[in-house]
């Protein structure tokens, strides 16, 4: 990884932790996650926990991200959360396009495209997820599939500086399964993602955009991924729920 890209470790809590549990985990993270080691750290709690987590991490270097957003500004959209609502709790990042949203909630590339545009316009950085199923990988179509997700999801998205966008490559077969991609698997796809970003945004911008790996990332395997040229950090699910594990990953990313 060239030194121009700051490593990013982001925790996706998914649908875990009620308000008391979120406060407890946020407090533990503030205490344990190393600060000042050159690694950017983001935690993405459920929507209900955003406000209390924001309060708990306010005096720390840990940044806040959301797990979802709706692209309309306001109105009759029961159950949804707008960009300005995320801004009001100081969320700086928002995960979009996660395979769980695509699979269980039938979100499409067109939905992710609208979310990306709304977030960037609001000054929130999308963590744009992509990744293939086991079937697609076994058919040898993973690179074509993921790069098509990137092209469709980012079509017409105006990115002016590299910190306005983060990509997370999460092979679906490695999420929550304990089965990780090898570092070489991650590099193959992350490299192809960067080449696609070069086509879309040009060399200079694309060389600064962070590309993360996600899928059963943990303290024991993170260093291997980060050693790859186009892997700039991790989007962490299960291990982000344990303060010691998440802190250990941030520490390893700073080495
Ligand atoms: P796990 O780290 O639990 O495999 O989850 C990865 C993920 O989906 C993060 O968004």
PDB file of C-alpha atoms and ligand atoms in Angstrom:
ATOM      1  CA  UNK A   1       0.000   0.000   0.000  1.00  0.00           C
ATOM      2  CA  UNK A   2       1.511   3.352  -0.962  1.00  0.00           C
ATOM      3  CA  UNK A   3       1.944   5.675   2.020  1.00  0.00           C
ATOM      4  CA  UNK A   4      -0.408   8.213   0.423  1.00  0.00           C
ATOM      5  CA  UNK A   5      -3.414   6.116   1.504  1.00  0.00           C
ATOM      6  CA  UNK A   6      -4.248   6.180   5.215  1.00  0.00           C
ATOM      7  CA  UNK A   7      -5.276   2.731   6.388  1.00  0.00           C
ATOM      8  CA  UNK A   8      -8.882   2.457   7.483  1.00  0.00           C
ATOM      9  CA  UNK A   9     -10.360  -0.081   9.889  1.00  0.00           C
ATOM     10  CA  UNK A  10     -14.149   0.073  10.006  1.00  0.00           C
ATOM     11  CA  UNK A  11     -16.399  -1.951  12.293  1.00  0.00           C
ATOM     12  CA  UNK A  12     -19.847  -2.980  11.058  1.00  0.00           C
ATOM     13  CA  UNK A  13     -21.842  -3.929  14.141  1.00  0.00           C
ATOM     14  CA  UNK A  14     -24.747  -5.097  11.947  1.00  0.00           C
ATOM     15  CA  UNK A  15     -27.940  -5.717  13.995  1.00  0.00           C
ATOM     16  CA  UNK A  16     -26.154  -6.148  17.319  1.00  0.00           C
ATOM     17  CA  UNK A  17     -26.147  -4.116  20.552  1.00  0.00           C
ATOM     18  CA  UNK A  18     -29.114  -2.312  22.078  1.00  0.00           C
ATOM     19  CA  UNK A  19     -28.490   1.157  23.527  1.00  0.00           C
ATOM     20  CA  UNK A  20     -26.942   0.024  26.852  1.00  0.00           C
ATOM     21  CA  UNK A  21     -24.720  -2.506  25.064  1.00  0.00           C
ATOM     22  CA  UNK A  22     -23.685   0.069  22.453  1.00  0.00           C
ATOM     23  CA  UNK A  23     -22.663   2.521  25.162  1.00  0.00           C
ATOM     24  CA  UNK A  24     -20.640  -0.172  26.883  1.00  0.00           C
ATOM     25  CA  UNK A  25     -18.848  -1.236  23.693  1.00  0.00           C
ATOM     26  CA  UNK A  26     -18.182   2.376  22.654  1.00  0.00           C
ATOM     27  CA  UNK A  27     -16.661   3.099  26.069  1.00  0.00           C
ATOM     28  CA  UNK A  28     -14.449   0.020  25.850  1.00  0.00           C
ATOM     29  CA  UNK A  29     -13.329   0.996  22.338  1.00  0.00           C
ATOM     30  CA  UNK A  30     -12.440   4.530  23.421  1.00  0.00           C
ATOM     31  CA  UNK A  31     -10.302   3.016  26.145  1.00  0.00           C
ATOM     32  CA  UNK A  32      -8.648   0.262  24.108  1.00  0.00           C
ATOM     33  CA  UNK A  33      -8.338   1.331  20.466  1.00  0.00           C
ATOM     34  CA  UNK A  34      -4.897   2.841  19.895  1.00  0.00           C
ATOM     35  CA  UNK A  35      -4.972   6.481  18.833  1.00  0.00           C
ATOM     36  CA  UNK A  36      -2.294   8.279  16.868  1.00  0.00           C
ATOM     37  CA  UNK A  37      -0.870   5.207  15.128  1.00  0.00           C
ATOM     38  CA  UNK A  38      -1.728   6.563  11.693  1.00  0.00           C
ATOM     39  CA  UNK A  39      -4.813   4.369  11.229  1.00  0.00           C
ATOM     40  CA  UNK A  40      -8.274   5.843  10.680  1.00  0.00           C
ATOM     41  CA  UNK A  41     -10.927   4.066  12.757  1.00  0.00           C
ATOM     42  CA  UNK A  42     -14.675   4.070  12.101  1.00  0.00           C
ATOM     43  CA  UNK A  43     -17.487   2.253  13.898  1.00  0.00           C
ATOM     44  CA  UNK A  44     -20.896   1.705  12.326  1.00  0.00           C
ATOM     45  CA  UNK A  45     -23.566   0.907  14.933  1.00  0.00           C
ATOM     46  CA  UNK A  46     -27.249   0.285  14.225  1.00  0.00           C
ATOM     47  CA  UNK A  47     -29.300   3.452  13.612  1.00  0.00           C
ATOM     48  CA  UNK A  48     -30.859   3.375  17.086  1.00  0.00           C
ATOM     49  CA  UNK A  49     -27.369   3.506  18.640  1.00  0.00           C
ATOM     50  CA  UNK A  50     -25.907   6.300  16.509  1.00  0.00           C
ATOM     51  CA  UNK A  51     -26.703   9.187  18.851  1.00  0.00           C
ATOM     52  CA  UNK A  52     -25.456   7.558  22.067  1.00  0.00           C
ATOM     53  CA  UNK A  53     -22.363   6.155  20.350  1.00  0.00           C
ATOM     54  CA  UNK A  54     -21.596   9.557  18.856  1.00  0.00           C
ATOM     55  CA  UNK A  55     -21.710  11.041  22.349  1.00  0.00           C
ATOM     56  CA  UNK A  56     -19.424   8.336  23.778  1.00  0.00           C
ATOM     57  CA  UNK A  57     -16.740   8.697  21.097  1.00  0.00           C
ATOM     58  CA  UNK A  58     -16.922  12.501  20.831  1.00  0.00           C
ATOM     59  CA  UNK A  59     -13.579  13.115  22.535  1.00  0.00           C
ATOM     60  CA  UNK A  60     -11.757  10.232  20.867  1.00  0.00           C
ATOM     61  CA  UNK A  61     -10.212   9.721  17.439  1.00  0.00           C
ATOM     62  CA  UNK A  62     -12.837   7.094  16.586  1.00  0.00           C
ATOM     63  CA  UNK A  63     -15.231   8.238  13.861  1.00  0.00           C
ATOM     64  CA  UNK A  64     -18.877   7.381  13.366  1.00  0.00           C
ATOM     65  CA  UNK A  65     -20.501   5.634  10.427  1.00  0.00           C
ATOM     66  CA  UNK A  66     -24.041   4.482   9.715  1.00  0.00           C
ATOM     67  CA  UNK A  67     -25.136   1.184   8.180  1.00  0.00           C
ATOM     68  CA  UNK A  68     -27.794   2.532   5.858  1.00  0.00           C
ATOM     69  CA  UNK A  69     -29.411   5.695   4.516  1.00  0.00           C
ATOM     70  CA  UNK A  70     -32.319   6.727   2.327  1.00  0.00           C
ATOM     71  CA  UNK A  71     -31.651   9.132  -0.539  1.00  0.00           C
ATOM     72  CA  UNK A  72     -34.696  11.419  -0.176  1.00  0.00           C
ATOM     73  CA  UNK A  73     -34.282  14.527   1.961  1.00  0.00           C
ATOM     74  CA  UNK A  74     -37.372  14.056   4.131  1.00  0.00           C
ATOM     75  CA  UNK A  75     -41.015  13.133   4.057  1.00  0.00           C
ATOM     76  CA  UNK A  76     -43.313  10.137   4.150  1.00  0.00           C
ATOM     77  CA  UNK A  77     -40.756   7.310   4.095  1.00  0.00           C
ATOM     78  CA  UNK A  78     -41.636   5.333   7.207  1.00  0.00           C
ATOM     79  CA  UNK A  79     -38.679   3.712   8.872  1.00  0.00           C
ATOM     80  CA  UNK A  80     -36.005   5.449   6.821  1.00  0.00           C
ATOM     81  CA  UNK A  81     -33.136   7.761   7.813  1.00  0.00           C
ATOM     82  CA  UNK A  82     -31.921  10.734   5.741  1.00  0.00           C
ATOM     83  CA  UNK A  83     -28.422  12.070   5.153  1.00  0.00           C
ATOM     84  CA  UNK A  84     -29.147  15.175   7.228  1.00  0.00           C
ATOM     85  CA  UNK A  85     -30.278  12.967  10.126  1.00  0.00           C
ATOM     86  CA  UNK A  86     -26.950  11.124   9.904  1.00  0.00           C
ATOM     87  CA  UNK A  87     -25.115  14.450   9.772  1.00  0.00           C
ATOM     88  CA  UNK A  88     -26.949  15.598  12.907  1.00  0.00           C
ATOM     89  CA  UNK A  89     -25.255  12.833  14.939  1.00  0.00           C
ATOM     90  CA  UNK A  90     -21.872  13.556  13.298  1.00  0.00           C
ATOM     91  CA  UNK A  91     -21.770  10.460  11.117  1.00  0.00           C
ATOM     92  CA  UNK A  92     -18.917  10.863   8.645  1.00  0.00           C
ATOM     93  CA  UNK A  93     -19.317   7.526   6.846  1.00  0.00           C
ATOM     94  CA  UNK A  94     -22.183   5.286   5.745  1.00  0.00           C
ATOM     95  CA  UNK A  95     -22.047   1.688   4.542  1.00  0.00           C
ATOM     96  CA  UNK A  96     -24.045   1.106   1.361  1.00  0.00           C
ATOM     97  CA  UNK A  97     -24.511  -1.885  -0.903  1.00  0.00           C
ATOM     98  CA  UNK A  98     -23.752  -4.506   1.722  1.00  0.00           C
ATOM     99  CA  UNK A  99     -24.579  -7.980   0.433  1.00  0.00           C
ATOM    100  CA  UNK A 100     -27.017  -8.449   3.332  1.00  0.00           C
ATOM    101  CA  UNK A 101     -28.985  -5.401   2.111  1.00  0.00           C
ATOM    102  CA  UNK A 102     -28.804  -6.569  -1.486  1.00  0.00           C
ATOM    103  CA  UNK A 103     -29.850 -10.155  -0.643  1.00  0.00           C
ATOM    104  CA  UNK A 104     -32.378  -9.801   2.205  1.00  0.00           C
ATOM    105  CA  UNK A 105     -33.827  -6.400   1.356  1.00  0.00           C
ATOM    106  CA  UNK A 106     -33.578  -6.656  -2.418  1.00  0.00           C
ATOM    107  CA  UNK A 107     -31.559  -3.475  -2.878  1.00  0.00           C
ATOM    108  CA  UNK A 108     -30.325  -2.975  -6.417  1.00  0.00           C
ATOM    109  CA  UNK A 109     -27.320  -1.311  -8.037  1.00  0.00           C
ATOM    110  CA  UNK A 110     -29.672   1.577  -8.905  1.00  0.00           C
ATOM    111  CA  UNK A 111     -30.572   1.991  -5.208  1.00  0.00           C
ATOM    112  CA  UNK A 112     -26.899   2.017  -4.205  1.00  0.00           C
ATOM    113  CA  UNK A 113     -26.232   4.584  -6.917  1.00  0.00           C
ATOM    114  CA  UNK A 114     -28.870   6.948  -5.491  1.00  0.00           C
ATOM    115  CA  UNK A 115     -27.534   6.435  -1.970  1.00  0.00           C
ATOM    116  CA  UNK A 116     -23.952   7.146  -3.089  1.00  0.00           C
ATOM    117  CA  UNK A 117     -25.002  10.368  -4.807  1.00  0.00           C
ATOM    118  CA  UNK A 118     -27.071  11.582  -1.835  1.00  0.00           C
ATOM    119  CA  UNK A 119     -24.303  10.809   0.677  1.00  0.00           C
ATOM    120  CA  UNK A 120     -21.560  12.514  -1.317  1.00  0.00           C
ATOM    121  CA  UNK A 121     -23.753  15.564  -1.830  1.00  0.00           C
ATOM    122  CA  UNK A 122     -24.295  15.666   1.950  1.00  0.00           C
ATOM    123  CA  UNK A 123     -20.587  15.357   2.730  1.00  0.00           C
ATOM    124  CA  UNK A 124     -20.795  11.810   4.111  1.00  0.00           C
ATOM    125  CA  UNK A 125     -18.368   9.240   2.717  1.00  0.00           C
ATOM    126  CA  UNK A 126     -20.026   6.089   1.370  1.00  0.00           C
ATOM    127  CA  UNK A 127     -18.345   2.782   2.194  1.00  0.00           C
ATOM    128  CA  UNK A 128     -19.536   1.122  -0.983  1.00  0.00           C
ATOM    129  CA  UNK A 129     -19.648  -2.678  -0.604  1.00  0.00           C
ATOM    130  CA  UNK A 130     -19.337  -5.175  -3.399  1.00  0.00           C
ATOM    131  CA  UNK A 131     -18.668  -8.890  -3.568  1.00  0.00           C
ATOM    132  CA  UNK A 132     -19.552 -12.123  -5.311  1.00  0.00           C
ATOM    133  CA  UNK A 133     -21.361 -15.294  -4.253  1.00  0.00           C
ATOM    134  CA  UNK A 134     -19.612 -18.653  -4.062  1.00  0.00           C
ATOM    135  CA  UNK A 135     -21.395 -19.721  -7.233  1.00  0.00           C
ATOM    136  CA  UNK A 136     -20.056 -16.718  -9.148  1.00  0.00           C
ATOM    137  CA  UNK A 137     -16.542 -17.336  -7.828  1.00  0.00           C
ATOM    138  CA  UNK A 138     -16.652 -21.011  -8.746  1.00  0.00           C
ATOM    139  CA  UNK A 139     -17.731 -20.040 -12.248  1.00  0.00           C
ATOM    140  CA  UNK A 140     -14.612 -17.844 -12.448  1.00  0.00           C
ATOM    141  CA  UNK A 141     -16.727 -14.724 -12.939  1.00  0.00           C
ATOM    142  CA  UNK A 142     -15.892 -12.903  -9.697  1.00  0.00           C
ATOM    143  CA  UNK A 143     -13.775 -10.123 -11.185  1.00  0.00           C
ATOM    144  CA  UNK A 144     -16.301  -9.347 -13.926  1.00  0.00           C
ATOM    145  CA  UNK A 145     -19.169  -9.438 -11.417  1.00  0.00           C
ATOM    146  CA  UNK A 146     -17.550  -7.129  -8.858  1.00  0.00           C
ATOM    147  CA  UNK A 147     -16.294  -4.615 -11.391  1.00  0.00           C
ATOM    148  CA  UNK A 148     -19.798  -4.502 -12.913  1.00  0.00           C
ATOM    149  CA  UNK A 149     -21.203  -3.719  -9.443  1.00  0.00           C
ATOM    150  CA  UNK A 150     -18.694  -0.866  -9.148  1.00  0.00           C
ATOM    151  CA  UNK A 151     -19.527   0.555 -12.581  1.00  0.00           C
ATOM    152  CA  UNK A 152     -23.294   0.391 -12.020  1.00  0.00           C
ATOM    153  CA  UNK A 153     -23.241   1.627  -8.433  1.00  0.00           C
ATOM    154  CA  UNK A 154     -20.936   4.556  -9.179  1.00  0.00           C
ATOM    155  CA  UNK A 155     -22.376   5.631 -12.517  1.00  0.00           C
ATOM    156  CA  UNK A 156     -22.525   9.428 -12.649  1.00  0.00           C
ATOM    157  CA  UNK A 157     -21.277   9.760  -9.062  1.00  0.00           C
ATOM    158  CA  UNK A 158     -19.243  12.956  -8.797  1.00  0.00           C
ATOM    159  CA  UNK A 159     -16.147  12.328  -6.696  1.00  0.00           C
ATOM    160  CA  UNK A 160     -13.807  15.285  -6.459  1.00  0.00           C
ATOM    161  CA  UNK A 161     -11.389  14.083  -3.820  1.00  0.00           C
ATOM    162  CA  UNK A 162     -10.300  10.588  -2.861  1.00  0.00           C
ATOM    163  CA  UNK A 163     -11.594  10.860   0.703  1.00  0.00           C
ATOM    164  CA  UNK A 164     -15.171  11.135  -0.574  1.00  0.00           C
ATOM    165  CA  UNK A 165     -15.376   7.414  -1.366  1.00  0.00           C
ATOM    166  CA  UNK A 166     -14.321   4.095   0.177  1.00  0.00           C
ATOM    167  CA  UNK A 167     -14.854   0.700  -1.449  1.00  0.00           C
ATOM    168  CA  UNK A 168     -15.182  -2.527   0.550  1.00  0.00           C
ATOM    169  CA  UNK A 169     -14.686  -5.847  -1.219  1.00  0.00           C
ATOM    170  CA  UNK A 170     -16.575  -8.498   0.720  1.00  0.00           C
ATOM    171  CA  UNK A 171     -16.867 -11.911  -0.917  1.00  0.00           C
ATOM    172  CA  UNK A 172     -20.255 -13.170   0.277  1.00  0.00           C
ATOM    173  CA  UNK A 173     -18.939 -16.674   0.936  1.00  0.00           C
ATOM    174  CA  UNK A 174     -16.443 -15.266   3.456  1.00  0.00           C
ATOM    175  CA  UNK A 175     -18.904 -13.178   5.497  1.00  0.00           C
ATOM    176  CA  UNK A 176     -19.587 -14.581   8.950  1.00  0.00           C
ATOM    177  CA  UNK A 177     -18.513 -18.025   7.812  1.00  0.00           C
ATOM    178  CA  UNK A 178     -15.018 -18.154   9.260  1.00  0.00           C
ATOM    179  CA  UNK A 179     -13.907 -18.827   5.688  1.00  0.00           C
ATOM    180  CA  UNK A 180     -11.566 -16.070   4.551  1.00  0.00           C
ATOM    181  CA  UNK A 181     -10.357 -15.276   1.118  1.00  0.00           C
ATOM    182  CA  UNK A 182      -6.612 -15.634   0.827  1.00  0.00           C
ATOM    183  CA  UNK A 183      -4.647 -12.415   0.686  1.00  0.00           C
ATOM    184  CA  UNK A 184      -3.984 -13.183  -2.987  1.00  0.00           C
ATOM    185  CA  UNK A 185      -7.745 -13.604  -3.642  1.00  0.00           C
ATOM    186  CA  UNK A 186      -8.363 -10.227  -2.005  1.00  0.00           C
ATOM    187  CA  UNK A 187      -5.581  -8.559  -3.996  1.00  0.00           C
ATOM    188  CA  UNK A 188      -6.846  -9.983  -7.289  1.00  0.00           C
ATOM    189  CA  UNK A 189     -10.257  -8.364  -6.838  1.00  0.00           C
ATOM    190  CA  UNK A 190      -9.105  -5.204  -5.013  1.00  0.00           C
ATOM    191  CA  UNK A 191      -6.580  -4.616  -7.813  1.00  0.00           C
ATOM    192  CA  UNK A 192      -9.338  -5.022 -10.404  1.00  0.00           C
ATOM    193  CA  UNK A 193     -11.515  -2.617  -8.416  1.00  0.00           C
ATOM    194  CA  UNK A 194      -8.742  -0.026  -8.470  1.00  0.00           C
ATOM    195  CA  UNK A 195      -8.262  -0.476 -12.210  1.00  0.00           C
ATOM    196  CA  UNK A 196     -11.995   0.131 -12.630  1.00  0.00           C
ATOM    197  CA  UNK A 197     -11.784   3.237 -10.429  1.00  0.00           C
ATOM    198  CA  UNK A 198      -8.958   4.482 -12.681  1.00  0.00           C
ATOM    199  CA  UNK A 199     -11.253   4.060 -15.701  1.00  0.00           C
ATOM    200  CA  UNK A 200     -14.074   5.935 -13.969  1.00  0.00           C
ATOM    201  CA  UNK A 201     -12.246   8.675 -12.085  1.00  0.00           C
ATOM    202  CA  UNK A 202      -8.757   8.806 -13.579  1.00  0.00           C
ATOM    203  CA  UNK A 203      -5.418   7.701 -12.185  1.00  0.00           C
ATOM    204  CA  UNK A 204      -4.813  10.469  -9.658  1.00  0.00           C
ATOM    205  CA  UNK A 205      -8.143  10.207  -7.849  1.00  0.00           C
ATOM    206  CA  UNK A 206      -8.320   6.426  -8.038  1.00  0.00           C
ATOM    207  CA  UNK A 207      -4.868   5.991  -6.554  1.00  0.00           C
ATOM    208  CA  UNK A 208      -6.057   7.755  -3.389  1.00  0.00           C
ATOM    209  CA  UNK A 209      -9.379   5.927  -2.875  1.00  0.00           C
ATOM    210  CA  UNK A 210      -9.222   3.335  -0.090  1.00  0.00           C
ATOM    211  CA  UNK A 211     -10.242  -0.233  -0.951  1.00  0.00           C
ATOM    212  CA  UNK A 212     -10.983  -2.442   2.075  1.00  0.00           C
ATOM    213  CA  UNK A 213     -11.296  -6.198   2.459  1.00  0.00           C
ATOM    214  CA  UNK A 214     -14.143  -7.695   4.503  1.00  0.00           C
ATOM    215  CA  UNK A 215     -15.155 -11.242   5.380  1.00  0.00           C
ATOM    216  CA  UNK A 216     -14.076 -13.045   8.575  1.00  0.00           C
ATOM    217  CA  UNK A 217     -11.254 -10.534   9.074  1.00  0.00           C
ATOM    218  CA  UNK A 218      -9.711 -10.886  12.533  1.00  0.00           C
ATOM    219  CA  UNK A 219      -6.545 -10.057  14.471  1.00  0.00           C
ATOM    220  CA  UNK A 220      -4.872 -13.266  13.280  1.00  0.00           C
ATOM    221  CA  UNK A 221      -5.300 -12.654   9.556  1.00  0.00           C
ATOM    222  CA  UNK A 222      -5.463  -8.894   9.049  1.00  0.00           C
ATOM    223  CA  UNK A 223      -1.731  -8.364   8.517  1.00  0.00           C
ATOM    224  CA  UNK A 224      -1.744 -10.708   5.519  1.00  0.00           C
ATOM    225  CA  UNK A 225      -4.476  -8.709   3.785  1.00  0.00           C
ATOM    226  CA  UNK A 226      -2.877  -5.369   4.559  1.00  0.00           C
ATOM    227  CA  UNK A 227       0.413  -6.503   3.048  1.00  0.00           C
ATOM    228  CA  UNK A 228      -1.274  -6.531  -0.374  1.00  0.00           C
ATOM    229  CA  UNK A 229      -0.781  -3.543  -2.636  1.00  0.00           C
ATOM    230  CA  UNK A 230      -4.423  -2.637  -3.153  1.00  0.00           C
ATOM    231  CA  UNK A 231      -5.847  -3.525   0.276  1.00  0.00           C
ATOM    232  CA  UNK A 232      -6.000  -0.397   2.419  1.00  0.00           C
ATOM    233  CA  UNK A 233      -7.874  -1.673   5.443  1.00  0.00           C
ATOM    234  CA  UNK A 234     -10.757  -3.853   6.563  1.00  0.00           C
ATOM    235  CA  UNK A 235     -14.504  -3.773   7.062  1.00  0.00           C
ATOM    236  CA  UNK A 236     -14.936  -5.944  10.122  1.00  0.00           C
ATOM    237  CA  UNK A 237     -18.153  -7.636  11.240  1.00  0.00           C
ATOM    238  CA  UNK A 238     -17.985 -10.172  14.072  1.00  0.00           C
ATOM    239  CA  UNK A 239     -14.581  -9.125  15.410  1.00  0.00           C
ATOM    240  CA  UNK A 240     -15.726  -5.491  15.680  1.00  0.00           C
ATOM    241  CA  UNK A 241     -18.119  -6.495  18.467  1.00  0.00           C
ATOM    242  CA  UNK A 242     -15.230  -7.410  20.762  1.00  0.00           C
ATOM    243  CA  UNK A 243     -13.260  -4.371  21.914  1.00  0.00           C
ATOM    244  CA  UNK A 244     -10.049  -6.340  22.434  1.00  0.00           C
ATOM    245  CA  UNK A 245     -10.152  -7.900  18.966  1.00  0.00           C
ATOM    246  CA  UNK A 246     -11.037  -4.657  17.209  1.00  0.00           C
ATOM    247  CA  UNK A 247      -8.325  -2.769  19.094  1.00  0.00           C
ATOM    248  CA  UNK A 248      -5.815  -5.488  18.171  1.00  0.00           C
ATOM    249  CA  UNK A 249      -6.728  -5.097  14.502  1.00  0.00           C
ATOM    250  CA  UNK A 250      -6.221  -1.335  14.634  1.00  0.00           C
ATOM    251  CA  UNK A 251      -2.892  -1.933  16.315  1.00  0.00           C
ATOM    252  CA  UNK A 252      -1.770  -4.395  13.622  1.00  0.00           C
ATOM    253  CA  UNK A 253      -2.852  -1.982  10.898  1.00  0.00           C
ATOM    254  CA  UNK A 254      -0.512   0.602  12.391  1.00  0.00           C
ATOM    255  CA  UNK A 255       2.559  -1.644  12.325  1.00  0.00           C
TER     256      UNK A 255
HETATM  257  P1  LIG B   1     -17.602 -10.773   9.328  1.00  0.00           P
HETATM  258  O1  LIG B   1     -16.327 -10.044   9.700  1.00  0.00           O
HETATM  259  O2  LIG B   1     -18.435 -11.136  10.522  1.00  0.00           O
HETATM  260  O3  LIG B   1     -17.345 -11.915   8.398  1.00  0.00           O
HETATM  261  O4  LIG B   1     -18.501  -9.712   8.515  1.00  0.00           O
HETATM  262  C1  LIG B   1     -17.940  -9.032   7.438  1.00  0.00           C
HETATM  263  C2  LIG B   1     -18.900  -8.001   7.002  1.00  0.00           C
HETATM  264  O5  LIG B   1     -19.927  -8.295   6.414  1.00  0.00           O
HETATM  265  C3  LIG B   1     -18.599  -6.599   7.339  1.00  0.00           C
HETATM  266  O6  LIG B   1     -19.438  -5.734   6.679  1.00  0.00           O
END
